[in-house]
XYZ file of C-alpha atoms in Angstrom:
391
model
C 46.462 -21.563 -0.761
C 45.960 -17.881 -2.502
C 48.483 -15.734 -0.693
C 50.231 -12.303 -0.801
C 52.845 -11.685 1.049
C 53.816 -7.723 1.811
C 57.306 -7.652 2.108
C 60.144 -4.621 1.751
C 63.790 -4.555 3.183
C 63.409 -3.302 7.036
C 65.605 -0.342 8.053
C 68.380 -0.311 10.588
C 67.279 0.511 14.480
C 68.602 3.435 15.647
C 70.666 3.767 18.717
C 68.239 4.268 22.136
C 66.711 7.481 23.140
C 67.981 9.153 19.560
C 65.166 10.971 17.730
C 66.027 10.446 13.905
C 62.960 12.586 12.519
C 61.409 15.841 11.376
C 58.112 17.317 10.362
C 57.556 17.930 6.556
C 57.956 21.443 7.490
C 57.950 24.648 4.703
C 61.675 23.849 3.423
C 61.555 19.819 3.739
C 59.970 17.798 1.795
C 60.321 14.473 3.095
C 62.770 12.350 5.611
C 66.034 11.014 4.941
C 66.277 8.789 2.217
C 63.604 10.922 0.030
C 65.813 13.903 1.008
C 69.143 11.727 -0.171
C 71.415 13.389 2.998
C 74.558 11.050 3.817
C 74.762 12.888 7.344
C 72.362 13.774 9.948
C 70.607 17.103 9.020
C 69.214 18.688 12.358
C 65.465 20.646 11.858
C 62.790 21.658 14.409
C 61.886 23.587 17.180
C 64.555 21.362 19.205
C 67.685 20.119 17.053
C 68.447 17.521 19.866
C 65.167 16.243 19.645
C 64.087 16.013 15.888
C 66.671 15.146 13.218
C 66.704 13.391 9.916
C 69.134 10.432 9.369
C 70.750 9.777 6.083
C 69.645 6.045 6.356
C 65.972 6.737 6.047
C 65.068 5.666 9.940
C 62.642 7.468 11.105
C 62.424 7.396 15.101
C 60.974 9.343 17.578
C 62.600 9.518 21.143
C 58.858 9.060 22.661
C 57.799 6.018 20.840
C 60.318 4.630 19.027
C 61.160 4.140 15.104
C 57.945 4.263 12.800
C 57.086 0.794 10.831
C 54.360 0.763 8.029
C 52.344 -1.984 7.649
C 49.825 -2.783 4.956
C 47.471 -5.889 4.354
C 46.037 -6.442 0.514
C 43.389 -3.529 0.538
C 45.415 -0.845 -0.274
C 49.264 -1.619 -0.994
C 50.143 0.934 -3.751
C 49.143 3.575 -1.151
C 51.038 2.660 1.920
C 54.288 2.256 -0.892
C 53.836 5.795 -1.759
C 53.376 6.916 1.819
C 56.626 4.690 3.049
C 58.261 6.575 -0.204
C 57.588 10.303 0.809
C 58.603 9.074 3.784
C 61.601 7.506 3.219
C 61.242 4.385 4.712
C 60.088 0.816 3.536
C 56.756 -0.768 4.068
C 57.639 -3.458 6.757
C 57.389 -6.948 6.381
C 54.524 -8.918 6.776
C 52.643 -11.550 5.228
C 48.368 -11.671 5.036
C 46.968 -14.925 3.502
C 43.645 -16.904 3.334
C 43.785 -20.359 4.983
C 41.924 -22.961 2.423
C 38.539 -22.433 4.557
C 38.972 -18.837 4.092
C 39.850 -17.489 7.785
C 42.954 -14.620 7.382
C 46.179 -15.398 8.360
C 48.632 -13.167 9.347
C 52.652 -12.954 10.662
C 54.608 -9.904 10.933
C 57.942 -11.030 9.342
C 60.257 -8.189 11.445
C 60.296 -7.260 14.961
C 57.737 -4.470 16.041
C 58.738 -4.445 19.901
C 58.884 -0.669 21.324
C 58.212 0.544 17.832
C 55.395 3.156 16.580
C 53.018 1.151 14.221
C 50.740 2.494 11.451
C 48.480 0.010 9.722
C 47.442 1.656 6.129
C 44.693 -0.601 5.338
C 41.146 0.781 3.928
C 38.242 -0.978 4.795
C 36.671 -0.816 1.328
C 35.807 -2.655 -1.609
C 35.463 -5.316 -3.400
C 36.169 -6.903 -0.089
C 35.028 -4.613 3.205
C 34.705 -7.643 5.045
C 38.115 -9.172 4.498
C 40.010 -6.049 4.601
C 38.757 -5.420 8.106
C 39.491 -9.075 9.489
C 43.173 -8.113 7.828
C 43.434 -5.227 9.651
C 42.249 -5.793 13.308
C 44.742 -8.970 12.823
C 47.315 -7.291 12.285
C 47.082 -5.239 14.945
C 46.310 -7.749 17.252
C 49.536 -9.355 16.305
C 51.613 -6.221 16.612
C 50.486 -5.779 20.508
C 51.122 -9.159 21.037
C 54.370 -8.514 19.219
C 55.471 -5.832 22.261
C 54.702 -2.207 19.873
C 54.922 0.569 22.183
C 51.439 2.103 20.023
C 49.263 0.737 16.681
C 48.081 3.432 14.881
C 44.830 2.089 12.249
C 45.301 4.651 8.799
C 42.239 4.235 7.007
C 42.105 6.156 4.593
C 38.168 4.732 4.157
C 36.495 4.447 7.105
C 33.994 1.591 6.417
C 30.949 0.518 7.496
C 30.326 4.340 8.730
C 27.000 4.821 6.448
C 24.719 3.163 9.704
C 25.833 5.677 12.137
C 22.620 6.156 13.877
C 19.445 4.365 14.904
C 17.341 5.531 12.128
C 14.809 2.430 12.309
C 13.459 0.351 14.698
C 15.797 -2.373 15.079
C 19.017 -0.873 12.841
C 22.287 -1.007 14.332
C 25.146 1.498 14.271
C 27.585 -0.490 12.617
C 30.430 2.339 12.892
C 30.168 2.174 16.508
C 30.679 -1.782 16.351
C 33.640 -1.024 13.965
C 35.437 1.297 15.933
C 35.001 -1.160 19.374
C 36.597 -3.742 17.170
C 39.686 -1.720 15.957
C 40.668 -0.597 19.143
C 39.567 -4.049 21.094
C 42.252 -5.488 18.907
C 44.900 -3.174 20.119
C 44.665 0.081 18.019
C 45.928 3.481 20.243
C 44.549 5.651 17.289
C 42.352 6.139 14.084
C 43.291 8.674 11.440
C 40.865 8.552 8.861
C 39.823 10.482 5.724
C 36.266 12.718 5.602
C 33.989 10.532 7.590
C 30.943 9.519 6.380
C 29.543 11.409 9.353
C 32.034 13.268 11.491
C 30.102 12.136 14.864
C 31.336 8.893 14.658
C 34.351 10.265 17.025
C 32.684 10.396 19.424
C 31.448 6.731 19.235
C 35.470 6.465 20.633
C 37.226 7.005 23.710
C 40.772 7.312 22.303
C 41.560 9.747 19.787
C 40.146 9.455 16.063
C 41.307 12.241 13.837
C 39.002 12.673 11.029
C 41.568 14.360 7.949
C 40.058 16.039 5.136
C 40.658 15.914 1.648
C 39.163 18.817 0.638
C 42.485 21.187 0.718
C 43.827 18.548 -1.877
C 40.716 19.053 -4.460
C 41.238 22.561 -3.973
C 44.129 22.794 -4.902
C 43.240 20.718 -8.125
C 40.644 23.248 -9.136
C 43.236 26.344 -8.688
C 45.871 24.425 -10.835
C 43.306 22.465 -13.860
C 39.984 24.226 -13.865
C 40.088 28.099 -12.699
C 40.433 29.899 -16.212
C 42.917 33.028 -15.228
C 41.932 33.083 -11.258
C 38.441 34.153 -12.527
C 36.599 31.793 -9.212
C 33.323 33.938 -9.739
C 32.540 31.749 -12.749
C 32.994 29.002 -10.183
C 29.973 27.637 -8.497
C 30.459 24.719 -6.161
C 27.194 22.257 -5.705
C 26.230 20.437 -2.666
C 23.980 17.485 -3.777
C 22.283 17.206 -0.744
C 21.870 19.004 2.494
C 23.998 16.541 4.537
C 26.740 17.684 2.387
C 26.454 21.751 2.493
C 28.557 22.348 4.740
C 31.545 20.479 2.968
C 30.298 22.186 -0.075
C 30.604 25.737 1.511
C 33.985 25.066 3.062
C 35.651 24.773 -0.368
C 33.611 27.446 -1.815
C 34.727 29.428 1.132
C 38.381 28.516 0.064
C 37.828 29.515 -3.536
C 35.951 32.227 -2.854
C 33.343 31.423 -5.309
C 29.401 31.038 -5.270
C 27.465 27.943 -3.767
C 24.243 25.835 -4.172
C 22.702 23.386 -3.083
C 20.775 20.438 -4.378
C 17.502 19.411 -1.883
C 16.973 15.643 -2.850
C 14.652 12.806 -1.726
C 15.444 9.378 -1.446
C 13.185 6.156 -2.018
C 15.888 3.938 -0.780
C 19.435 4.007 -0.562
C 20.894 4.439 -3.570
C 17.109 5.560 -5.494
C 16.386 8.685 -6.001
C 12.897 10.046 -6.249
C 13.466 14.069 -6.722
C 16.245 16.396 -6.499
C 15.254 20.350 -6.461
C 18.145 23.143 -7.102
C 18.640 26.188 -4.640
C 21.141 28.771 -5.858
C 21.924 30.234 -9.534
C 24.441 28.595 -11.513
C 23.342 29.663 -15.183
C 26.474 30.658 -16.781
C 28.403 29.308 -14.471
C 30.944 26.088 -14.321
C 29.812 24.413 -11.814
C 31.563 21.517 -9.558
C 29.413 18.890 -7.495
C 31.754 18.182 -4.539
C 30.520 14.803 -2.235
C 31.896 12.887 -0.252
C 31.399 9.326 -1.519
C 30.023 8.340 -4.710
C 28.548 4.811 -4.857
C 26.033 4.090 -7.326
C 26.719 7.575 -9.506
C 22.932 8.118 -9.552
C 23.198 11.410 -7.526
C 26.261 12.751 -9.577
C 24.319 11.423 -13.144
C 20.948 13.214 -12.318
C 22.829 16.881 -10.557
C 24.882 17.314 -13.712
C 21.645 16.680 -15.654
C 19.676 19.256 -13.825
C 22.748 21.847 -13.709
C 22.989 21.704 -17.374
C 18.777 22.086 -17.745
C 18.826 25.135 -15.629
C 22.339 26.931 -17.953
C 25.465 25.578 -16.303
C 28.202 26.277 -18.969
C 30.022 22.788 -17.789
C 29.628 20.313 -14.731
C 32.608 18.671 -13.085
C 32.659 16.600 -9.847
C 34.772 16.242 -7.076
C 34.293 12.909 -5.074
C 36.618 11.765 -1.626
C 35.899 8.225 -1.539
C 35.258 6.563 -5.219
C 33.278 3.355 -4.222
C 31.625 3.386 -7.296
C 29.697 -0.094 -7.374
C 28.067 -1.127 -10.542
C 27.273 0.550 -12.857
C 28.460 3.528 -11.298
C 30.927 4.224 -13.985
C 29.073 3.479 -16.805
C 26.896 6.502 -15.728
C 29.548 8.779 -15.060
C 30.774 8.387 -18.531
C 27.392 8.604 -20.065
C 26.491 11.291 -17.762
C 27.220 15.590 -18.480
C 30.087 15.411 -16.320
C 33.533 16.870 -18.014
C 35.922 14.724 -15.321
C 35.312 13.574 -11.921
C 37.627 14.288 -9.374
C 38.351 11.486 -7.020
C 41.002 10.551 -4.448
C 42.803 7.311 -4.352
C 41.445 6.416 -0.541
C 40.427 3.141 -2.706
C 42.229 1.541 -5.040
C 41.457 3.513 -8.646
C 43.925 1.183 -11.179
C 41.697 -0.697 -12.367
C 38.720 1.803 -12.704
C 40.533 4.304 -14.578
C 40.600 2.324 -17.660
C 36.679 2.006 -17.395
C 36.305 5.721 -17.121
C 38.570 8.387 -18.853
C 36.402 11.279 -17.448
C 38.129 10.393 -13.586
C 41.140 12.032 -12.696
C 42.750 10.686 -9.041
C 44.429 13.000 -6.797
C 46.481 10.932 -4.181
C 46.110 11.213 -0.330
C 49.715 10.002 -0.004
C 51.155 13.064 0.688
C 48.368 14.177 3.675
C 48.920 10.532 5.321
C 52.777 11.615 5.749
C 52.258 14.525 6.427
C 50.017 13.212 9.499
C 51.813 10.162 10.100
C 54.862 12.368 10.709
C 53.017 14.443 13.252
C 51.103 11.852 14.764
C 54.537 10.236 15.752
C 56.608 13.652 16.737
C 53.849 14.759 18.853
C 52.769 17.474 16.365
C 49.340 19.273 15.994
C 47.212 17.892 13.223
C 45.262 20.828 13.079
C 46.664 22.919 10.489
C 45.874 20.021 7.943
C 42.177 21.119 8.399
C 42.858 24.215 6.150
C 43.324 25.003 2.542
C 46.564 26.367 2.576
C 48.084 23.518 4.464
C 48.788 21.833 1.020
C 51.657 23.916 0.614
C 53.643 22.542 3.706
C 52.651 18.760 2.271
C 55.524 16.289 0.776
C 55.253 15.914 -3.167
C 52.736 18.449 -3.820
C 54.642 21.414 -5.464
């Protein structure tokens, strides 16, 4: 039997009714143990209601302590979520039995506690990692958790979002019934594929955006002297404009847009360029990148019509064969690309990607999730400064 087990030490329970925790606000960076206090250090709008304990707990007096869980999709980013926030990934153990089916135990108590599952639904197994998740969950309301928060940081199965076709379903509406029929309270997710899908939901969804993080990449590794006229950010298609004008917005430089036709999903029959870019360095910003025909054939065209270099800014890496074996062939200086999916093992295939983590946002949310907080200002550019681990 091929199994994994998830396991970290668990962290004491605080004493009832005791709020042990704080927003990552402008002078903290992260909760108790990342902070390293020995006492109890008292922040917020309320001191009585939000503190930070020197034991890394981190509790909240409306829904008790927060536990992070993780099955085998994503581990390496729920450990550097639990370490911004100071707390350990709880125990748990996800397993195949011999026929395949998942098995799952939660290996500490998670009664009258605030869960977060960090599990993507992406690949190499979508499939899997979903069956890992909603049975996990499942388990934890069973288990007596006062709420089950699902973190996935890729949403999957969100590409059929609409009845297109005669017959097609909307598989992102079946996957959201299916998360919260097995006992999720919340979604937070990262860009949608298509930000309608919350309102396939009757329970909140918040759909994060990554986009303040890749700015903040292009500020610190490509502007040249603050000079963002040279900039030109490039939508590849017209589904993705307004993304593409949000971070030009943010970097106050020029925008374009590529008009392209599809044969099939993933084929690509003609793409046609509005906006100027000769001179210009220009950066293709999408929000997934699967097959890396779109990204190959837009810094092709760019560089035709006088770009001066082409780099490309990606949320959600999926990058199925032989994705990466364009990219590196392809006119692209580096590709920018989160770590929603795992990006280990791809990074030795490609030296052109460069991963900017989404750690650092999931705290930040996770830790106003639980508190009560608005999520809102983690919609703009500048909220990157108030985010753990991202001076």
């Amino acid at each position: 039997m091929a199994a994994r087990t998830l396991a970290s030490q668990g962290a004491r329970r605080t004493s009832r009714g005791r709020s042990t925790a704080s927003m990552f606000g402008a002078s903290v960076l992260g909760l108790g143990g990342l902070l390293g206090l020995g006492a109890v250090a008292e922040m917020g709008d309320n001191p009585d209601q939000y503190k930070i304990s020197g034991n890394g707990e981190v509790s909240s007096a409306m829904h008790g302590r927060i536990q992070l869980f993780t099955g085998n999709a994503h581990p390496k980013l729920a450990s550097d979520v639990a370490a911004l926030l100071g707390i350990p990934v709880s125990k748990s153990t996800v397993q195949n039995f011999r026929n395949g089916e998942t098995m799952v135990l939660i290996n500490e108590s998670v009664r009258d506690r605030d869960c977060f599952v960090i599990q993507p639904t992406c690949n190499p197994n979508p499939n899997t990692y979903l069956m890992e998740l909603v049975i996990m969950m499942d388990a934890m309301r069973r288990g007596g958790a006062h709420r089950v928060t699902a973190v996935l940081p890729l949403f999957g199965y969100a590409r059929q979002d609409k009845k297109d076709k005669s017959r097609a379903p909307i598989t992102a509406k079946v996957v959201a019934d299916m998360i919260h029929n097995a006992g999720a309270d919340r979604i937070i997710a990262i860009d949608l594929h298509a930000a309608q899908i919350q309102g396939f939901v009757n329970f909140p969804l918040d759909n994060l955006y990554a986009s303040p993080l890749i700015v903040k990449y292009v500020k610190d590794h490509i502007l040249k002297d603050g000079a963002s006229d040279d900039i030109v950010i490039v939508s590849p298609d017209a589904g993705g404009a307004k993304r593409a004008d949000s971070i030009a917005t943010d970097l106050n430089s020029g925008l374009a847009i590529f008009s392209k036709k599809r044969v099939k999903a993933g084929e690509i029959e003609s793409m046609i360029l509005v906006g100027e870019v000769k001179g210009k360095t220009c950066i293709v910003v999408d929000d997934m990148c699967d097959s890396g025909g779109s990204l190959q054939l837009a810094a092709q065209m760019l560089m035709e019509q006088g770009a001066k270099e082409v780099y490309a800014a990606v949320v959600h890496g999926v990058f199925s064969d032989p994705a990466l074996e364009r990219i590196e062939s392809s006119c692209l200086k580096e590709l920018l690309v989160t770590d929603t999916i795992p990006m280990e093992g791809n990074l030795a295939r490609c030296p052109k990607l460069r991963v900017i983590s989404v750690a650092p946002l999931l705290a930040k949310a996770i830790v106003n999730v639980h508190e009560g907080y608005s999520l809102s200002r983690l919609f703009y550019a500048e909220a990157v400064n108030d985010l753990p681990g991202t001076k």
